[in-house]
Short mmCIF file of C-alpha atoms in Angstrom, two decimals:
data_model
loop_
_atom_site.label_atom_id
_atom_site.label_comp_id
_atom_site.label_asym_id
_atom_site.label_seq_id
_atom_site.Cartn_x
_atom_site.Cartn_y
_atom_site.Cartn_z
CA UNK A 1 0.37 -21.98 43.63
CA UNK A 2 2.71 -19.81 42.07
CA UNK A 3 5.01 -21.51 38.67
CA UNK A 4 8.55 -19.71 38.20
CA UNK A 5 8.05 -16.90 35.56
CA UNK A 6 10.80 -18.64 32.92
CA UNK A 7 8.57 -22.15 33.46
CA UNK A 8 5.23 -20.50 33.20
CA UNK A 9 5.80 -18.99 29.66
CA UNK A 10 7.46 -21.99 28.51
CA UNK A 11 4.24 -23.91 29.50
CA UNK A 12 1.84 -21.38 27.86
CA UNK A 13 3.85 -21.17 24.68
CA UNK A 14 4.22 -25.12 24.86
CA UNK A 15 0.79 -25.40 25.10
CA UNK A 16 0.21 -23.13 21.97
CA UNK A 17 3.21 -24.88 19.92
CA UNK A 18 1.67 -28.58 20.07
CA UNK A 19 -1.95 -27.09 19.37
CA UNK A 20 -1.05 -25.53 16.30
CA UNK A 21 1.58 -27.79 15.02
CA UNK A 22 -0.74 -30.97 15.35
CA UNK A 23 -3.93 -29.06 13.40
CA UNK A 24 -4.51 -30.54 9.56
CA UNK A 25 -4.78 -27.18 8.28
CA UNK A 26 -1.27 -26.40 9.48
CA UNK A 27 0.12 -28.86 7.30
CA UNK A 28 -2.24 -28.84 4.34
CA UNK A 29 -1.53 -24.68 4.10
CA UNK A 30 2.36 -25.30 4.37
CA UNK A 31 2.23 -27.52 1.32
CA UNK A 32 -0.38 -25.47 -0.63
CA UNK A 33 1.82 -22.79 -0.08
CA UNK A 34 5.54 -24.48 -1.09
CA UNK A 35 3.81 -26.12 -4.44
CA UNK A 36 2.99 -22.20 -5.31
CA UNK A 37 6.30 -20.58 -4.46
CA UNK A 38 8.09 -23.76 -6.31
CA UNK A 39 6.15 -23.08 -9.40
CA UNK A 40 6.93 -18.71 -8.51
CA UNK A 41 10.49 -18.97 -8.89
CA UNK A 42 10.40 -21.55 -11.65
CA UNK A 43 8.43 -18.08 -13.34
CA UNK A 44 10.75 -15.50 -12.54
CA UNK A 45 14.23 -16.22 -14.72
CA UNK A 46 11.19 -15.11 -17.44
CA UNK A 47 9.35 -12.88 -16.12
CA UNK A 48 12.10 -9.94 -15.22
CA UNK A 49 14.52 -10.86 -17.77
CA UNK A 50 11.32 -10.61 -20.73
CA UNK A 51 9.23 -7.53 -19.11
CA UNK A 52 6.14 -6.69 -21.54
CA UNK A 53 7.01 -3.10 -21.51
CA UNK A 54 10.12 -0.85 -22.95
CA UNK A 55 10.63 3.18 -22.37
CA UNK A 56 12.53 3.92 -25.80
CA UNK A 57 13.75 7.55 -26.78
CA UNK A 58 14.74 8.45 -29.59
CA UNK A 59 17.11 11.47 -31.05
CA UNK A 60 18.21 12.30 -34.55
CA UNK A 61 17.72 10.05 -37.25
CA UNK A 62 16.21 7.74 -35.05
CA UNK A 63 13.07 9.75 -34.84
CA UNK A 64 11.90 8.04 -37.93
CA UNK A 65 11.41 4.66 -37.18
CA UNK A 66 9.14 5.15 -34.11
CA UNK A 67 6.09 3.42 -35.69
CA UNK A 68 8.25 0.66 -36.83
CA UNK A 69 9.83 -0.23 -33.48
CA UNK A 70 5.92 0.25 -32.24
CA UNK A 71 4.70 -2.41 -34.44
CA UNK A 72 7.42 -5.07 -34.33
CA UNK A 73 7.05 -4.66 -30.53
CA UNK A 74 3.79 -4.99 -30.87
CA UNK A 75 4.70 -8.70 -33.15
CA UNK A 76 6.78 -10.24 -30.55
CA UNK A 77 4.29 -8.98 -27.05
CA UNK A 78 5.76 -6.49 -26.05
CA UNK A 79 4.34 -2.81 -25.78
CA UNK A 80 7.27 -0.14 -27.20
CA UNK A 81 6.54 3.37 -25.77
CA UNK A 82 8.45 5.84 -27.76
CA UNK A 83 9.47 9.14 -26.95
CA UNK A 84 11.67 11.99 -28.62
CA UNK A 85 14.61 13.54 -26.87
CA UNK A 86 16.20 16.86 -27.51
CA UNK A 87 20.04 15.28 -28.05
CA UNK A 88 22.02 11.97 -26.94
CA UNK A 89 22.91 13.96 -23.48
CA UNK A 90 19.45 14.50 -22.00
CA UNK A 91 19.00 10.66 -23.26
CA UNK A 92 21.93 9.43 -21.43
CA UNK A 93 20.49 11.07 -18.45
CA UNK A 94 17.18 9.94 -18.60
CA UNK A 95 18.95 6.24 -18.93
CA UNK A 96 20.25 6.71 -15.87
CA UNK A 97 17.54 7.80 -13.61
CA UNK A 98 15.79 5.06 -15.35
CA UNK A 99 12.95 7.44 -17.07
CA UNK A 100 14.05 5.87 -20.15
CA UNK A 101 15.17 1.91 -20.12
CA UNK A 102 16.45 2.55 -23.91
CA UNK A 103 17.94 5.41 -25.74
CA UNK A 104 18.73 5.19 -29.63
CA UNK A 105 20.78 7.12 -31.72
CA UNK A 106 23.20 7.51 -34.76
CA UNK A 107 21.45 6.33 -38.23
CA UNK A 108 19.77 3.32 -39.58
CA UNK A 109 23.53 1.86 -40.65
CA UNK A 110 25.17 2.38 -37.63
CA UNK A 111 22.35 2.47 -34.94
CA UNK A 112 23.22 3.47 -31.41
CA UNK A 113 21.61 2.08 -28.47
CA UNK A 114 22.12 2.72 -24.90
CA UNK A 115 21.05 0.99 -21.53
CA UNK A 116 21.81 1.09 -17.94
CA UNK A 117 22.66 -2.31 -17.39
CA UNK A 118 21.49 -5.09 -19.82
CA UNK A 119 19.72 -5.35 -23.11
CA UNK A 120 16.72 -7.85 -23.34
CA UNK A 121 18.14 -10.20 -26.37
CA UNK A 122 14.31 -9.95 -27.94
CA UNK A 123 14.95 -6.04 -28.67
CA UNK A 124 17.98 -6.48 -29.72
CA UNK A 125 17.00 -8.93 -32.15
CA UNK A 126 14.32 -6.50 -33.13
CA UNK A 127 17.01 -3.52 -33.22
CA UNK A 128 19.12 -5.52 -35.36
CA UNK A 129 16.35 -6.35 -38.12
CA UNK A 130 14.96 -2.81 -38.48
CA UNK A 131 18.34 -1.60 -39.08
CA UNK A 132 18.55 -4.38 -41.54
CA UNK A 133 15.48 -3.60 -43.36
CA UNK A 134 16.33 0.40 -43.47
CA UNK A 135 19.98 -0.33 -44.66
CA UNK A 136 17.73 -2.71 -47.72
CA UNK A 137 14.93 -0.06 -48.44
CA UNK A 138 18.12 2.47 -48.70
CA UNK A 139 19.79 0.46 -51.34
CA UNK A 140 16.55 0.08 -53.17
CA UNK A 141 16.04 3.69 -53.74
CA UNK A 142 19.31 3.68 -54.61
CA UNK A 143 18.60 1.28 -57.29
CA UNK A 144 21.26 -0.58 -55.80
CA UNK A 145 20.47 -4.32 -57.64
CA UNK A 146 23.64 -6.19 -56.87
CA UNK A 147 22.18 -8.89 -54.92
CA UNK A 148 25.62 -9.64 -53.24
CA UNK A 149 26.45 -6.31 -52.27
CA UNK A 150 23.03 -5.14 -51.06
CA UNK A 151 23.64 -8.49 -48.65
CA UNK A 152 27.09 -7.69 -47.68
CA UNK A 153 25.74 -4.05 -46.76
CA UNK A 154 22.01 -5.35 -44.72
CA UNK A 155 23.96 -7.48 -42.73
CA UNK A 156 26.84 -5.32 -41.94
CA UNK A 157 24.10 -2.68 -40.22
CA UNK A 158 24.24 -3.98 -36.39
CA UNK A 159 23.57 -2.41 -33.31
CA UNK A 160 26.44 -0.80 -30.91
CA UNK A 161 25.65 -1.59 -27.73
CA UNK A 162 26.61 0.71 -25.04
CA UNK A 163 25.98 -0.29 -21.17
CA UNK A 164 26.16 2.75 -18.17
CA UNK A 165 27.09 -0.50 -15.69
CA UNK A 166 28.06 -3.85 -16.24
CA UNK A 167 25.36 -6.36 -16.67
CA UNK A 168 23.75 -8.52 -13.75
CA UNK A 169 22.56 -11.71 -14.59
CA UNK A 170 21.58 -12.43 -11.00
CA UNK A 171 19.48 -9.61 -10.34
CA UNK A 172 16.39 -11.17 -12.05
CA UNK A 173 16.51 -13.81 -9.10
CA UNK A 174 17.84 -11.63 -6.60
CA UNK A 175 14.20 -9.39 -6.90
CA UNK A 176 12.02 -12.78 -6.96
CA UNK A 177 14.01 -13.84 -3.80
CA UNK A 178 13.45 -10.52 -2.40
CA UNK A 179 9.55 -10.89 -3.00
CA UNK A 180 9.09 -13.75 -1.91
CA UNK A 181 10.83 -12.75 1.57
CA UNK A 182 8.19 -9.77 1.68
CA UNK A 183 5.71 -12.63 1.21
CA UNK A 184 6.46 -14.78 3.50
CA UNK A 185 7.18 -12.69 6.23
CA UNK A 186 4.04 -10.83 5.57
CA UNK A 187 1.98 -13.74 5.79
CA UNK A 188 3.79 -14.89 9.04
CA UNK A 189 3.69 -12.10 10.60
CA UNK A 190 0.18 -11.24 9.56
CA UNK A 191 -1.50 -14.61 10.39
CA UNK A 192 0.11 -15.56 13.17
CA UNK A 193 -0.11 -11.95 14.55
CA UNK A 194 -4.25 -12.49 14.08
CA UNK A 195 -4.03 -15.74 15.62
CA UNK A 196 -2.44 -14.08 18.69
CA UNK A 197 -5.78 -12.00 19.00
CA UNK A 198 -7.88 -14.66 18.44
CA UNK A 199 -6.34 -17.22 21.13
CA UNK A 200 -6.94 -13.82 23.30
CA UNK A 201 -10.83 -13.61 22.58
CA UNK A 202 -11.57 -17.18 22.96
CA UNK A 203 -9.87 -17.62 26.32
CA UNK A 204 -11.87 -14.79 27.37
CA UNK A 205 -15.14 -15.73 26.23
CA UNK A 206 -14.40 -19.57 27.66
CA UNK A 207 -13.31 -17.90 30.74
CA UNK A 208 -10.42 -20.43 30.64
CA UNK A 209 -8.14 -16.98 31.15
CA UNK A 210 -9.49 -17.01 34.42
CA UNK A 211 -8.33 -20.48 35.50
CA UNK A 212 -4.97 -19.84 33.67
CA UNK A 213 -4.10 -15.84 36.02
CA UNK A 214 -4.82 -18.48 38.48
CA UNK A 215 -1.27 -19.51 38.31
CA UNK A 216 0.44 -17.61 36.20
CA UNK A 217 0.37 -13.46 35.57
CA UNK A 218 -1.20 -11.55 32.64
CA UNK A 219 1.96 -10.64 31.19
CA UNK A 220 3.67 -14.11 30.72
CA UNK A 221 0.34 -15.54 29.96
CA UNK A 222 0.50 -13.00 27.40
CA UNK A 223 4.33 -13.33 26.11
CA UNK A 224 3.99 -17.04 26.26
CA UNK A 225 1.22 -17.05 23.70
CA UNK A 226 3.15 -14.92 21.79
CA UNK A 227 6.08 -16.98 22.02
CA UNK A 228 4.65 -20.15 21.02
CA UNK A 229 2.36 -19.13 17.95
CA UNK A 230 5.66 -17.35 16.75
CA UNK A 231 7.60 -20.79 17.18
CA UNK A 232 4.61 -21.89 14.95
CA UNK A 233 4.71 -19.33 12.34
CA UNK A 234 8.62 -19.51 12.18
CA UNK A 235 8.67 -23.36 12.00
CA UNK A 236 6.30 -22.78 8.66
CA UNK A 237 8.59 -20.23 7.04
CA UNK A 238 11.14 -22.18 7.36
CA UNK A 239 9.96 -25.06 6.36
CA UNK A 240 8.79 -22.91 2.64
CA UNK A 241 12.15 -21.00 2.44
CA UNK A 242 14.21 -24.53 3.01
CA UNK A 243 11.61 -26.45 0.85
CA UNK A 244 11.17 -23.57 -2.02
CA UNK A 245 14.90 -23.12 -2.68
CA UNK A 246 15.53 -27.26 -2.62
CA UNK A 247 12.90 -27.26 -5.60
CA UNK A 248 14.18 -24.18 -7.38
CA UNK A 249 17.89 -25.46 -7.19
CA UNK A 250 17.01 -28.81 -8.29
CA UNK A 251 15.27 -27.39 -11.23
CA UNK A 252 17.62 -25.18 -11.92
CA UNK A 253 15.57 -21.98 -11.43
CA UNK A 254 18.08 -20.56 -8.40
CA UNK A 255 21.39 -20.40 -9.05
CA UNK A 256 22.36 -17.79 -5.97
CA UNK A 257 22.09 -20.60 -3.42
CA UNK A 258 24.79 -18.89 -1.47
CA UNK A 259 22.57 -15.55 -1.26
CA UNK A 260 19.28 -16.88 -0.79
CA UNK A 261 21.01 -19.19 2.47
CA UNK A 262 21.65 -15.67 3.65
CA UNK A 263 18.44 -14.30 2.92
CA UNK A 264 16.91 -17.19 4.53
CA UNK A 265 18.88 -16.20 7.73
CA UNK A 266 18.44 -12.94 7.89
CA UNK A 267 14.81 -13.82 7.10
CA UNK A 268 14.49 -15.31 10.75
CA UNK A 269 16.09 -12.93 12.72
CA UNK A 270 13.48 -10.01 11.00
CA UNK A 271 10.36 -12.13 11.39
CA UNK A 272 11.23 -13.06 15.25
CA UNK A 273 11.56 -8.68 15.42
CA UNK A 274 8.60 -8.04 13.18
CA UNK A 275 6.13 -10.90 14.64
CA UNK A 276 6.99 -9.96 18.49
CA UNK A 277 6.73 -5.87 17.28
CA UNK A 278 3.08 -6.66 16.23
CA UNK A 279 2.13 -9.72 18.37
CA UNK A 280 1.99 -7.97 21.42
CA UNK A 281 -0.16 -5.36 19.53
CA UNK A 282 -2.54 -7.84 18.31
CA UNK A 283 -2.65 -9.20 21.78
CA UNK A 284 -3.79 -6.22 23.29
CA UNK A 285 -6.36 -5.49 20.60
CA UNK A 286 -7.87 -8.95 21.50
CA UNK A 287 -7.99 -8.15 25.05
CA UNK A 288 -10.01 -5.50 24.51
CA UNK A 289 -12.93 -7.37 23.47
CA UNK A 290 -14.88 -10.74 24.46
CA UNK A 291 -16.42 -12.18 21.88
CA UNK A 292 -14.94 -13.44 18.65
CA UNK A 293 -18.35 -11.18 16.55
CA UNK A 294 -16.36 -8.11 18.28
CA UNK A 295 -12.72 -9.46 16.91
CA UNK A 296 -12.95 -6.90 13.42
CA UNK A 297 -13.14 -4.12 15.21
CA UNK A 298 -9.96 -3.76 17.37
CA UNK A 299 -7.79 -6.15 14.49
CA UNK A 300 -8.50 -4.27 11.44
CA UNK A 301 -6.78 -0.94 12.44
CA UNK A 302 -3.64 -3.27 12.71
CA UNK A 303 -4.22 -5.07 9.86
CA UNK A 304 -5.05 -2.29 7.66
CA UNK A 305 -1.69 -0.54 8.94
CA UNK A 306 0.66 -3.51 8.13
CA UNK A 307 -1.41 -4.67 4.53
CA UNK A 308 -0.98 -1.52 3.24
CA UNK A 309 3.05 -1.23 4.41
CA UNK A 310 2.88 -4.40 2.41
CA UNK A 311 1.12 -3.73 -0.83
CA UNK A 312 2.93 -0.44 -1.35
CA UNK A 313 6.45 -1.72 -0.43
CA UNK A 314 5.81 -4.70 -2.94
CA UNK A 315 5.05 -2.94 -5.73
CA UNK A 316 7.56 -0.44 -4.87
CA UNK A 317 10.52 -3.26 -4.28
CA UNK A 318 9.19 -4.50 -7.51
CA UNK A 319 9.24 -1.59 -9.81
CA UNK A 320 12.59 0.07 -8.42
CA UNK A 321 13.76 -1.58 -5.65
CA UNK A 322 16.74 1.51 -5.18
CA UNK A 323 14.41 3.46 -5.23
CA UNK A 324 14.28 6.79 -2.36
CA UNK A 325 10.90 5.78 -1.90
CA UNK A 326 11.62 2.36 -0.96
CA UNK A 327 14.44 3.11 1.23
CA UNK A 328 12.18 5.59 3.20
CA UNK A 329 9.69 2.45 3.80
CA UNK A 330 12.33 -0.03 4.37
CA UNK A 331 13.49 2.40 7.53
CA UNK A 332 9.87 2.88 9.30
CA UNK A 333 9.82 -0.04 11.93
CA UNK A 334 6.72 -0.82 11.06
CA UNK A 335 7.53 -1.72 7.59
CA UNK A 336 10.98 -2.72 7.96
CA UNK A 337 10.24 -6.08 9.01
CA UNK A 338 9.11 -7.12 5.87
CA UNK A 339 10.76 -4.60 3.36
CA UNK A 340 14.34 -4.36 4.88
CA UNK A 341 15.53 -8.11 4.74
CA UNK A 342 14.08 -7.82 0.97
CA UNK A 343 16.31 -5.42 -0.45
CA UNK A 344 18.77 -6.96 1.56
CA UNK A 345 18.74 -9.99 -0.55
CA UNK A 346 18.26 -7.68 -3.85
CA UNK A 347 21.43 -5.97 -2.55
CA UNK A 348 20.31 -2.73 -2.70
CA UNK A 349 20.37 -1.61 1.26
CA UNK A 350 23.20 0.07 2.73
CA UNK A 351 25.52 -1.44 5.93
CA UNK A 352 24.07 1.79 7.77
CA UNK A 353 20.16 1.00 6.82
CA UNK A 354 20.80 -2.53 7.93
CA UNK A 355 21.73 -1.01 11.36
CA UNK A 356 19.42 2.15 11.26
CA UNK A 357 16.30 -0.18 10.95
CA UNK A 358 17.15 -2.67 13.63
CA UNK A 359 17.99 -0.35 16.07
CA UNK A 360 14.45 1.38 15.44
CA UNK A 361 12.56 -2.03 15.27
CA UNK A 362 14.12 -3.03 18.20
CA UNK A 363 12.86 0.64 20.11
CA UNK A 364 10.01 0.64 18.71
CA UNK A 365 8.99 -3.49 19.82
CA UNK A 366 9.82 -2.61 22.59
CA UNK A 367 7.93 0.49 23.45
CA UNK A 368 5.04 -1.78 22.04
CA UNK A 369 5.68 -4.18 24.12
CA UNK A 370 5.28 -2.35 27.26
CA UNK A 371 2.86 -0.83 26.24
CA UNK A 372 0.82 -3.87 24.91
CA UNK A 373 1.65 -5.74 28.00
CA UNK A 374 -0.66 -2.82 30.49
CA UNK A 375 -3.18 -3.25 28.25
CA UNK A 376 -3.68 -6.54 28.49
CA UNK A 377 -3.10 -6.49 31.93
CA UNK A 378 -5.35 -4.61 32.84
CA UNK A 379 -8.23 -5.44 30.02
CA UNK A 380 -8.22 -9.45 30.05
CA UNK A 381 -10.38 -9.91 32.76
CA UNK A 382 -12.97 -7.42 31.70
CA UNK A 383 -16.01 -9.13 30.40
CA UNK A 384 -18.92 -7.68 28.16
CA UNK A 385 -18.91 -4.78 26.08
CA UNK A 386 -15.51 -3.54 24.05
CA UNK A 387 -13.09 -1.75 26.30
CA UNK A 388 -12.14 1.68 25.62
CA UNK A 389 -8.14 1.81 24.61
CA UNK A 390 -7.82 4.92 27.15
CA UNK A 391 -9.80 3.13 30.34
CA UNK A 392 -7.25 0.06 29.55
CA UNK A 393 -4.40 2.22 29.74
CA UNK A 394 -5.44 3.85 32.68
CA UNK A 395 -5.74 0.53 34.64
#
């Protein structure tokens, strides 16, 4: 009996929707899961806007106080690295290709301090008291003693603030909605990918495969179970995106609700390209072997490939998000899944890397696809030892 090929993958991935859905683990990970991105973004107003670490140079006069701004750093938790600079110019420039986040100048009285976009109010409170004390231990050596005017003169000594672009008070939560898209999709991708390769092994150590080629073919046995786990997977990230940014807007943490809709959009339409990019992958690794002992062998590669896409591109996105280095990652299909849609939402990707990286996703799936589809094809009905990738590709 031969099913229709549009009813026959709709069975398969039917059958692999209401297994998964229906399993307690589904359900307990999905709320594990929310409670820790809830309490992530309740974090992250914090944790950008009061980082633990300053670049500082310092020219002229300023050269002086370089032990001072060490240890009241060092008072309030945070770590001051100081360094000298030649003149203001070579400052302003390292300001701006972010080698320095701070650059002070002019004199203890009149103290100069530049940034690129925003000054965290903790070192400018700190700014503002050692010019205060070096305006006082002036006066003294002065012997200065009029109480009044010694007052008048310490708190007349503040900081000029000068910014190289206007402040953003949204990109704190921009880059923790960014993250948490390259977490999510990672772990979508990643475990529902596995699962993919998994379902594959068991069937073929159960020998149910056999009963199911009976009526349908390899490939939409094969794009059906890909299909349905990634109805799975996508049903859980949305269910943490919705659920995360309900929390964080009720708490007050996310104000961008307008972006992170967006992101949360765009979020679907890269995890349906990334998940069916490595799916098919995954289910031609699993194809290649018969027993679930013999699953580490032909998933790792994969694994190791997209984990370290992922580490790399986090802490990248993390550290300097408009950065070259992360736009080069963001473009390789095999990262952009995950890495594109995040600097999307940080607002740091281009129109033309928007298209640039779909179009090569979309290439590259489906060259992966076709390929992934003769291997399993020809591979899921081979029983015993491993495979060999060429001998599956030969047919």
């Amino acid at each position: 009996m031969t099913v229709p090929p549009t009813k026959a993958i709709a069975l398969v991935a039917k059958r692999e929707l209401n297994t998964r859905l229906r399993t307690r683990s589904f359900l307990v990970g999905t709320i594990v899961i929310l409670v820790v991105l809830a309490g992530y973004l309740l974090l992250q107003a914090n944790l950008f806007s009061n980082a633990s670490k300053a670049k500082v140079g310092l020219t002229g006069q300023t050269i002086g106080i370089a032990q001072q701004l060490q240890t009241a750093g060092g008072q309030i938790g945070k770590e001051i690295r100081t360094s000298v600079v030649a003149n203001p110019e070579q400052g302003r420039a390292e300001v701006e290709s972010g080698d320095l986040d701070i650059l002070l100048s002019g004199n203890a009285a009149d103290l100069q301090v530049l940034v690129k976009s925003d000054l965290d109010p903790q070192l400018r409170t700190l700014f503002n008291g050692i010019s205060h004390q070096q305006v006082l231990n002036a006066k003294l050596l002065e012997g200065d003693l009029d109480p009044a005017q010694v007052m008048r003169e310490v708190n007349s000594a503040q900081v000029d603030l000068t910014q190289l672009e206007p402040p953003d008070p949204g990109r704190g939560q921009r880059l923790a909605i960014g993250l948490i898209t390259v977490f999510l999709l990672f772990f979508g991708i990643q475990t529902y990918g596995a699962f993919v390769a998994q379902g594959v092994i068991e069937e073929k150590s159960s020998r149910v495969v056999e009963l199911l080629l009976s009526t349908v073919r390899p490939w939409q046995l094969m794009v059906g179970k890909v299909l349905g786990l990634g109805l799975v997977g996508l049903v859980q990230i949305v269910v943490l995106a919705v659920g995360g940014l309900a929390m964080a807007s009720a708490t007050g943490a996310l104000t961008l609700s307008g972006l992170a809709t967006g992101t949360v959009l765009w979020g679907v339409v890269w995890y349906l390209l990334g998940f069916f990019l490595y799916a098919t992958v995954y289910a031609a690794a699993g194809s290649l072997v018969s027993r679930q002992e013999d699953a580490a062998s032909v998933i790792t590669p994969v694994t190791m490939v997209f984990t370290i896409g992922f580490v790399v591109g986090f802490n990248v996105l993390a550290q300097n998000p408009d950065s070259g280095t992360a736009r080069v990652l963001s473009l390789v299909p095999l990262f952009s899944p995950i890495l594109m849609p995040a600097r999307m939402a940080i607002g740091s990707a281009a129109g033309w890397e928007v298209v640039l990286s779909l179009v090569l996703t979309l290439v590259l799936g489906s060259l992966l696809t076709w390929v992934g589809s003769r291997i399993y094809r020809n591979a899921v009905l081979h029983t015993g030892s491993r495979l060999k990738l060429t001998a599956a590709l030969r047919g």
